[in-house]
mmCIF file with all atom_site columns, C-alpha atoms in Angstrom:
data_model
loop_
_atom_site.group_PDB
_atom_site.id
_atom_site.type_symbol
_atom_site.label_atom_id
_atom_site.label_alt_id
_atom_site.label_comp_id
_atom_site.label_asym_id
_atom_site.label_entity_id
_atom_site.label_seq_id
_atom_site.pdbx_PDB_ins_code
_atom_site.Cartn_x
_atom_site.Cartn_y
_atom_site.Cartn_z
_atom_site.occupancy
_atom_site.B_iso_or_equiv
_atom_site.pdbx_formal_charge
_atom_site.auth_seq_id
_atom_site.auth_comp_id
_atom_site.auth_asym_id
_atom_site.auth_atom_id
_atom_site.pdbx_PDB_model_num
ATOM 1   C CA . MET A 1 1   ? 61.490  105.340 80.921  1.00 0.00 ? 277 MET A CA 1
ATOM 2   C CA . SER A 1 2   ? 62.020  102.934 77.858  1.00 0.00 ? 278 SER A CA 1
ATOM 3   C CA . GLY A 1 3   ? 59.512  101.686 75.509  1.00 0.00 ? 279 GLY A CA 1
ATOM 4   C CA . GLY A 1 4   ? 56.662  103.140 77.829  1.00 0.00 ? 280 GLY A CA 1
ATOM 5   C CA . ARG A 1 5   ? 57.775  101.155 81.098  1.00 0.00 ? 281 ARG A CA 1
ATOM 6   C CA . PRO A 1 6   ? 59.396  103.011 84.065  1.00 0.00 ? 282 PRO A CA 1
ATOM 7   C CA . ALA A 1 7   ? 63.148  101.823 84.135  1.00 0.00 ? 283 ALA A CA 1
ATOM 8   C CA . SER A 1 8   ? 63.249  98.757  86.841  1.00 0.00 ? 284 SER A CA 1
ATOM 9   C CA . PRO A 1 9   ? 65.056  100.155 90.136  1.00 0.00 ? 285 PRO A CA 1
ATOM 10  C CA . PRO A 1 10  ? 68.933  99.181  90.692  1.00 0.00 ? 286 PRO A CA 1
ATOM 11  C CA . SER A 1 11  ? 69.304  96.374  92.831  1.00 0.00 ? 287 SER A CA 1
ATOM 12  C CA . ALA A 1 12  ? 70.107  97.167  96.005  1.00 0.00 ? 288 ALA A CA 1
ATOM 13  C CA . GLY A 1 13  ? 72.519  93.999  96.658  1.00 0.00 ? 289 GLY A CA 1
ATOM 14  C CA . GLY A 1 14  ? 76.040  96.043  96.459  1.00 0.00 ? 290 GLY A CA 1
ATOM 15  C CA . PHE A 1 15  ? 74.355  98.464  98.657  1.00 0.00 ? 291 PHE A CA 1
ATOM 16  C CA . LEU A 1 16  ? 73.204  95.567  101.414 1.00 0.00 ? 292 LEU A CA 1
ATOM 17  C CA . LEU A 1 17  ? 76.221  93.705  101.331 1.00 0.00 ? 293 LEU A CA 1
ATOM 18  C CA . ALA A 1 18  ? 78.130  97.360  101.859 1.00 0.00 ? 294 ALA A CA 1
ATOM 19  C CA . LYS A 1 19  ? 75.882  98.093  105.070 1.00 0.00 ? 295 LYS A CA 1
ATOM 20  C CA . VAL A 1 20  ? 76.292  94.318  106.445 1.00 0.00 ? 296 VAL A CA 1
ATOM 21  C CA . HIS A 1 21  ? 79.876  94.939  106.063 1.00 0.00 ? 297 HIS A CA 1
ATOM 22  C CA . GLN A 1 22  ? 79.835  98.245  107.965 1.00 0.00 ? 298 GLN A CA 1
ATOM 23  C CA . VAL A 1 23  ? 77.434  96.932  110.869 1.00 0.00 ? 299 VAL A CA 1
ATOM 24  C CA . SER A 1 24  ? 79.294  93.388  111.303 1.00 0.00 ? 300 SER A CA 1
ATOM 25  C CA . GLY A 1 25  ? 82.265  95.464  111.758 1.00 0.00 ? 301 GLY A CA 1
ATOM 26  C CA . ARG A 1 26  ? 81.085  97.673  114.408 1.00 0.00 ? 302 ARG A CA 1
ATOM 27  C CA . VAL A 1 27  ? 79.542  95.002  116.438 1.00 0.00 ? 303 VAL A CA 1
ATOM 28  C CA . PHE A 1 28  ? 82.997  92.899  115.758 1.00 0.00 ? 304 PHE A CA 1
ATOM 29  C CA . ALA A 1 29  ? 84.849  95.320  117.344 1.00 0.00 ? 305 ALA A CA 1
ATOM 30  C CA . ARG A 1 30  ? 82.501  95.905  120.130 1.00 0.00 ? 306 ARG A CA 1
ATOM 31  C CA . LEU A 1 31  ? 82.857  92.410  120.962 1.00 0.00 ? 307 LEU A CA 1
ATOM 32  C CA . LEU A 1 32  ? 86.824  92.815  120.567 1.00 0.00 ? 308 LEU A CA 1
ATOM 33  C CA . ARG A 1 33  ? 86.973  95.726  123.106 1.00 0.00 ? 309 ARG A CA 1
ATOM 34  C CA . GLU A 1 34  ? 84.186  94.183  125.280 1.00 0.00 ? 310 GLU A CA 1
ATOM 35  C CA . ALA A 1 35  ? 86.824  91.164  125.422 1.00 0.00 ? 311 ALA A CA 1
ATOM 36  C CA . GLY A 1 36  ? 89.069  93.010  127.526 1.00 0.00 ? 312 GLY A CA 1
ATOM 37  C CA . ASP A 1 37  ? 92.551  93.187  126.354 1.00 0.00 ? 313 ASP A CA 1
ATOM 38  C CA . PHE A 1 38  ? 92.467  91.995  123.059 1.00 0.00 ? 314 PHE A CA 1
ATOM 39  C CA . PRO A 1 39  ? 95.224  93.587  121.128 1.00 0.00 ? 315 PRO A CA 1
ATOM 40  C CA . ILE A 1 40  ? 93.938  93.578  117.529 1.00 0.00 ? 316 ILE A CA 1
ATOM 41  C CA . ASN A 1 41  ? 91.503  95.353  115.821 1.00 0.00 ? 317 ASN A CA 1
ATOM 42  C CA . PRO A 1 42  ? 88.996  92.912  113.375 1.00 0.00 ? 318 PRO A CA 1
ATOM 43  C CA . ALA A 1 43  ? 91.101  93.913  109.827 1.00 0.00 ? 319 ALA A CA 1
ATOM 44  C CA . GLN A 1 44  ? 93.956  93.060  112.192 1.00 0.00 ? 320 GLN A CA 1
ATOM 45  C CA . GLY A 1 45  ? 92.187  89.788  112.826 1.00 0.00 ? 321 GLY A CA 1
ATOM 46  C CA . ARG A 1 46  ? 91.609  88.570  109.517 1.00 0.00 ? 322 ARG A CA 1
ATOM 47  C CA . ILE A 1 47  ? 94.962  88.464  108.934 1.00 0.00 ? 323 ILE A CA 1
ATOM 48  C CA . LEU A 1 48  ? 95.704  86.477  111.818 1.00 0.00 ? 324 LEU A CA 1
ATOM 49  C CA . PHE A 1 49  ? 92.811  84.647  110.881 1.00 0.00 ? 325 PHE A CA 1
ATOM 50  C CA . ALA A 1 50  ? 94.529  83.886  107.385 1.00 0.00 ? 326 ALA A CA 1
ATOM 51  C CA . LEU A 1 51  ? 97.527  82.749  108.691 1.00 0.00 ? 327 LEU A CA 1
ATOM 52  C CA . TRP A 1 52  ? 95.504  80.240  111.306 1.00 0.00 ? 328 TRP A CA 1
ATOM 53  C CA . ARG A 1 53  ? 93.761  78.893  108.634 1.00 0.00 ? 329 ARG A CA 1
ATOM 54  C CA . ALA A 1 54  ? 96.503  78.441  106.288 1.00 0.00 ? 330 ALA A CA 1
ATOM 55  C CA . GLY A 1 55  ? 98.382  76.887  108.925 1.00 0.00 ? 331 GLY A CA 1
ATOM 56  C CA . ARG A 1 56  ? 101.836 77.709  107.062 1.00 0.00 ? 332 ARG A CA 1
ATOM 57  C CA . PRO A 1 57  ? 103.633 81.246  106.244 1.00 0.00 ? 333 PRO A CA 1
ATOM 58  C CA . LEU A 1 58  ? 102.039 82.984  103.271 1.00 0.00 ? 334 LEU A CA 1
ATOM 59  C CA . PRO A 1 59  ? 103.558 85.059  100.797 1.00 0.00 ? 335 PRO A CA 1
ATOM 60  C CA . MET A 1 60  ? 102.624 88.894  101.183 1.00 0.00 ? 336 MET A CA 1
ATOM 61  C CA . GLY A 1 61  ? 100.951 88.582  98.017  1.00 0.00 ? 337 GLY A CA 1
ATOM 62  C CA . GLU A 1 62  ? 98.679  85.570  98.860  1.00 0.00 ? 338 GLU A CA 1
ATOM 63  C CA . LEU A 1 63  ? 98.296  87.205  102.044 1.00 0.00 ? 339 LEU A CA 1
ATOM 64  C CA . ALA A 1 64  ? 96.727  90.473  100.529 1.00 0.00 ? 340 ALA A CA 1
ATOM 65  C CA . ALA A 1 65  ? 94.646  88.711  98.271  1.00 0.00 ? 341 ALA A CA 1
ATOM 66  C CA . GLU A 1 66  ? 93.290  86.368  101.084 1.00 0.00 ? 342 GLU A CA 1
ATOM 67  C CA . THR A 1 67  ? 92.353  89.159  103.010 1.00 0.00 ? 343 THR A CA 1
ATOM 68  C CA . ALA A 1 68  ? 90.965  91.615  100.546 1.00 0.00 ? 344 ALA A CA 1
ATOM 69  C CA . LEU A 1 69  ? 93.267  94.208  101.822 1.00 0.00 ? 345 LEU A CA 1
ATOM 70  C CA . GLU A 1 70  ? 95.697  96.491  99.379  1.00 0.00 ? 346 GLU A CA 1
ATOM 71  C CA . PRO A 1 71  ? 99.284  96.060  100.201 1.00 0.00 ? 347 PRO A CA 1
ATOM 72  C CA . SER A 1 72  ? 100.353 99.021  101.550 1.00 0.00 ? 348 SER A CA 1
ATOM 73  C CA . THR A 1 73  ? 97.063  98.528  104.278 1.00 0.00 ? 349 THR A CA 1
ATOM 74  C CA . LEU A 1 74  ? 98.891  94.912  104.620 1.00 0.00 ? 350 LEU A CA 1
ATOM 75  C CA . THR A 1 75  ? 102.155 96.472  105.397 1.00 0.00 ? 351 THR A CA 1
ATOM 76  C CA . SER A 1 76  ? 101.507 98.684  107.798 1.00 0.00 ? 352 SER A CA 1
ATOM 77  C CA . MET A 1 77  ? 98.900  96.326  109.723 1.00 0.00 ? 353 MET A CA 1
ATOM 78  C CA . LEU A 1 78  ? 101.675 93.747  109.473 1.00 0.00 ? 354 LEU A CA 1
ATOM 79  C CA . ASP A 1 79  ? 103.890 96.501  111.155 1.00 0.00 ? 355 ASP A CA 1
ATOM 80  C CA . ARG A 1 80  ? 101.915 97.082  114.207 1.00 0.00 ? 356 ARG A CA 1
ATOM 81  C CA . LEU A 1 81  ? 101.008 93.244  114.350 1.00 0.00 ? 357 LEU A CA 1
ATOM 82  C CA . GLU A 1 82  ? 104.991 92.783  114.221 1.00 0.00 ? 358 GLU A CA 1
ATOM 83  C CA . ALA A 1 83  ? 105.437 95.199  116.925 1.00 0.00 ? 359 ALA A CA 1
ATOM 84  C CA . ALA A 1 84  ? 103.208 93.155  119.365 1.00 0.00 ? 360 ALA A CA 1
ATOM 85  C CA . GLY A 1 85  ? 104.988 89.735  118.266 1.00 0.00 ? 361 GLY A CA 1
ATOM 86  C CA . LEU A 1 86  ? 101.618 88.817  116.322 1.00 0.00 ? 362 LEU A CA 1
ATOM 87  C CA . ALA A 1 87  ? 102.884 87.645  113.322 1.00 0.00 ? 363 ALA A CA 1
ATOM 88  C CA . ARG A 1 88  ? 106.693 87.873  111.562 1.00 0.00 ? 364 ARG A CA 1
ATOM 89  C CA . ARG A 1 89  ? 107.848 88.789  108.272 1.00 0.00 ? 365 ARG A CA 1
ATOM 90  C CA . SER A 1 90  ? 111.089 87.092  106.362 1.00 0.00 ? 366 SER A CA 1
ATOM 91  C CA . PRO A 1 91  ? 112.648 86.201  102.686 1.00 0.00 ? 367 PRO A CA 1
ATOM 92  C CA . SER A 1 92  ? 111.537 83.063  101.392 1.00 0.00 ? 368 SER A CA 1
ATOM 93  C CA . PRO A 1 93  ? 114.252 80.791  101.226 1.00 0.00 ? 369 PRO A CA 1
ATOM 94  C CA . SER A 1 94  ? 113.521 79.412  97.683  1.00 0.00 ? 370 SER A CA 1
ATOM 95  C CA . ASP A 1 95  ? 112.731 83.267  96.109  1.00 0.00 ? 371 ASP A CA 1
ATOM 96  C CA . ARG A 1 96  ? 114.215 86.132  98.310  1.00 0.00 ? 372 ARG A CA 1
ATOM 97  C CA . ARG A 1 97  ? 112.005 88.441  96.247  1.00 0.00 ? 373 ARG A CA 1
ATOM 98  C CA . VAL A 1 98  ? 108.936 86.838  98.283  1.00 0.00 ? 374 VAL A CA 1
ATOM 99  C CA . VAL A 1 99  ? 108.205 87.859  101.613 1.00 0.00 ? 375 VAL A CA 1
ATOM 100 C CA . LEU A 1 100 ? 106.656 85.058  103.759 1.00 0.00 ? 376 LEU A CA 1
ATOM 101 C CA . VAL A 1 101 ? 104.300 86.302  106.971 1.00 0.00 ? 377 VAL A CA 1
ATOM 102 C CA . GLU A 1 102 ? 104.218 83.619  109.890 1.00 0.00 ? 378 GLU A CA 1
ATOM 103 C CA . ARG A 1 103 ? 102.249 83.803  113.272 1.00 0.00 ? 379 ARG A CA 1
ATOM 104 C CA . GLY A 1 104 ? 104.389 85.558  115.735 1.00 0.00 ? 380 GLY A CA 1
ATOM 105 C CA . GLU A 1 105 ? 105.047 83.552  119.382 1.00 0.00 ? 381 GLU A CA 1
ATOM 106 C CA . ALA A 1 106 ? 102.355 86.062  121.242 1.00 0.00 ? 382 ALA A CA 1
ATOM 107 C CA . ASP A 1 107 ? 99.422  84.890  118.575 1.00 0.00 ? 383 ASP A CA 1
ATOM 108 C CA . ARG A 1 108 ? 99.155  81.366  119.827 1.00 0.00 ? 384 ARG A CA 1
ATOM 109 C CA . ALA A 1 109 ? 97.666  82.683  123.099 1.00 0.00 ? 385 ALA A CA 1
ATOM 110 C CA . LEU A 1 110 ? 94.710  84.539  120.835 1.00 0.00 ? 386 LEU A CA 1
ATOM 111 C CA . GLU A 1 111 ? 93.997  82.217  118.605 1.00 0.00 ? 387 GLU A CA 1
ATOM 112 C CA . GLU A 1 112 ? 91.668  80.473  121.252 1.00 0.00 ? 388 GLU A CA 1
ATOM 113 C CA . ARG A 1 113 ? 89.685  83.757  122.599 1.00 0.00 ? 389 ARG A CA 1
ATOM 114 C CA . TYR A 1 114 ? 89.444  85.115  118.893 1.00 0.00 ? 390 TYR A CA 1
ATOM 115 C CA . ALA A 1 115 ? 88.033  81.901  117.822 1.00 0.00 ? 391 ALA A CA 1
ATOM 116 C CA . GLU A 1 116 ? 85.221  82.219  120.606 1.00 0.00 ? 392 GLU A CA 1
ATOM 117 C CA . LEU A 1 117 ? 84.615  85.908  119.574 1.00 0.00 ? 393 LEU A CA 1
ATOM 118 C CA . SER A 1 118 ? 84.245  84.522  115.955 1.00 0.00 ? 394 SER A CA 1
ATOM 119 C CA . ALA A 1 119 ? 81.471  82.044  116.599 1.00 0.00 ? 395 ALA A CA 1
ATOM 120 C CA . ARG A 1 120 ? 79.878  84.747  118.989 1.00 0.00 ? 396 ARG A CA 1
ATOM 121 C CA . MET A 1 121 ? 80.198  86.927  115.927 1.00 0.00 ? 397 MET A CA 1
ATOM 122 C CA . THR A 1 122 ? 78.682  84.297  113.164 1.00 0.00 ? 398 THR A CA 1
ATOM 123 C CA . GLY A 1 123 ? 75.996  83.480  115.422 1.00 0.00 ? 399 GLY A CA 1
ATOM 124 C CA . LEU A 1 124 ? 74.933  87.093  115.834 1.00 0.00 ? 400 LEU A CA 1
ATOM 125 C CA . PHE A 1 125 ? 75.235  87.164  111.798 1.00 0.00 ? 401 PHE A CA 1
ATOM 126 C CA . TYR A 1 126 ? 73.002  84.480  110.971 1.00 0.00 ? 402 TYR A CA 1
ATOM 127 C CA . GLY A 1 127 ? 70.638  84.546  113.340 1.00 0.00 ? 403 GLY A CA 1
ATOM 128 C CA . ASP A 1 128 ? 67.748  82.372  113.047 1.00 0.00 ? 404 ASP A CA 1
ATOM 129 C CA . LEU A 1 129 ? 69.046  81.460  109.470 1.00 0.00 ? 405 LEU A CA 1
ATOM 130 C CA . GLY A 1 130 ? 68.792  77.509  109.220 1.00 0.00 ? 406 GLY A CA 1
ATOM 131 C CA . GLU A 1 131 ? 71.796  75.407  107.418 1.00 0.00 ? 407 GLU A CA 1
ATOM 132 C CA . ALA A 1 132 ? 70.155  75.561  104.500 1.00 0.00 ? 408 ALA A CA 1
ATOM 133 C CA . GLU A 1 133 ? 70.084  79.192  104.026 1.00 0.00 ? 409 GLU A CA 1
ATOM 134 C CA . VAL A 1 134 ? 73.250  79.661  105.285 1.00 0.00 ? 410 VAL A CA 1
ATOM 135 C CA . ALA A 1 135 ? 74.733  77.496  102.954 1.00 0.00 ? 411 ALA A CA 1
ATOM 136 C CA . ALA A 1 136 ? 72.582  79.092  100.060 1.00 0.00 ? 412 ALA A CA 1
ATOM 137 C CA . PHE A 1 137 ? 73.789  82.534  101.032 1.00 0.00 ? 413 PHE A CA 1
ATOM 138 C CA . GLU A 1 138 ? 77.458  81.424  101.490 1.00 0.00 ? 414 GLU A CA 1
ATOM 139 C CA . ALA A 1 139 ? 77.408  79.623  97.888  1.00 0.00 ? 415 ALA A CA 1
ATOM 140 C CA . SER A 1 140 ? 75.805  82.923  96.188  1.00 0.00 ? 416 SER A CA 1
ATOM 141 C CA . LEU A 1 141 ? 78.429  85.059  97.647  1.00 0.00 ? 417 LEU A CA 1
ATOM 142 C CA . GLU A 1 142 ? 81.088  82.663  96.580  1.00 0.00 ? 418 GLU A CA 1
ATOM 143 C CA . ARG A 1 143 ? 79.796  83.279  93.275  1.00 0.00 ? 419 ARG A CA 1
ATOM 144 C CA . ILE A 1 144 ? 79.405  86.729  93.754  1.00 0.00 ? 420 ILE A CA 1
ATOM 145 C CA . LEU A 1 145 ? 82.846  87.072  94.833  1.00 0.00 ? 421 LEU A CA 1
ATOM 146 C CA . ALA A 1 146 ? 84.504  84.888  91.978  1.00 0.00 ? 422 ALA A CA 1
ATOM 147 C CA . ASN A 1 147 ? 82.359  87.533  89.633  1.00 0.00 ? 423 ASN A CA 1
ATOM 148 C CA . LEU A 1 148 ? 84.404  90.509  90.816  1.00 0.00 ? 424 LEU A CA 1
ATOM 149 C CA . GLU A 1 149 ? 87.432  88.986  91.035  1.00 0.00 ? 425 GLU A CA 1
ATOM 150 C CA . LYS A 1 150 ? 87.107  88.463  87.693  1.00 0.00 ? 426 LYS A CA 1
ATOM 151 C CA . ALA A 1 151 ? 85.844  91.701  86.530  1.00 0.00 ? 427 ALA A CA 1
ATOM 152 C CA . GLU A 1 152 ? 89.117  93.296  88.687  1.00 0.00 ? 428 GLU A CA 1
ATOM 153 C CA . ARG A 1 153 ? 91.565  91.210  86.738  1.00 0.00 ? 429 ARG A CA 1
ATOM 154 C CA . GLU A 1 154 ? 89.750  92.138  83.107  1.00 0.00 ? 430 GLU A CA 1
ATOM 155 C CA . LEU A 1 155 ? 89.667  95.926  84.488  1.00 0.00 ? 431 LEU A CA 1
ATOM 156 C CA . ARG A 1 156 ? 93.673  95.841  85.010  1.00 0.00 ? 432 ARG A CA 1
ATOM 157 C CA . ALA A 1 157 ? 94.665  93.890  81.652  1.00 0.00 ? 433 ALA A CA 1
#
């Protein structure tokens, strides 16, 4: 208590985001399993989605930032994606210290199927929310993400 008043309860935002992440991951994993012979899990799908969206090879560091995966986790996932022909790593022609990640030949057949599943997941995720609610929610998430990325940079310094 402060000044005779009870302290305000902590915000549930972070807790709710964590739960949304966990539940949506389980739902999407189920959709992938139900789709049959889908050779990837949701985290690997994030990697491929980032490559599809970029439309160009991405440096490992940029891909790690885009997918919010730690470099060691990204490396082990890329090992599996490469073995399946879904991604390929190569040295950058302009800077051999940089490793570029690009789409593999086998991933092209997955893109359309994954887009369909992703659209279905988006429908489940937003349910009956209207366009304005979705836009406001996503704008808030972008601000929260920016706040957290800034804090992460400051904590590293």
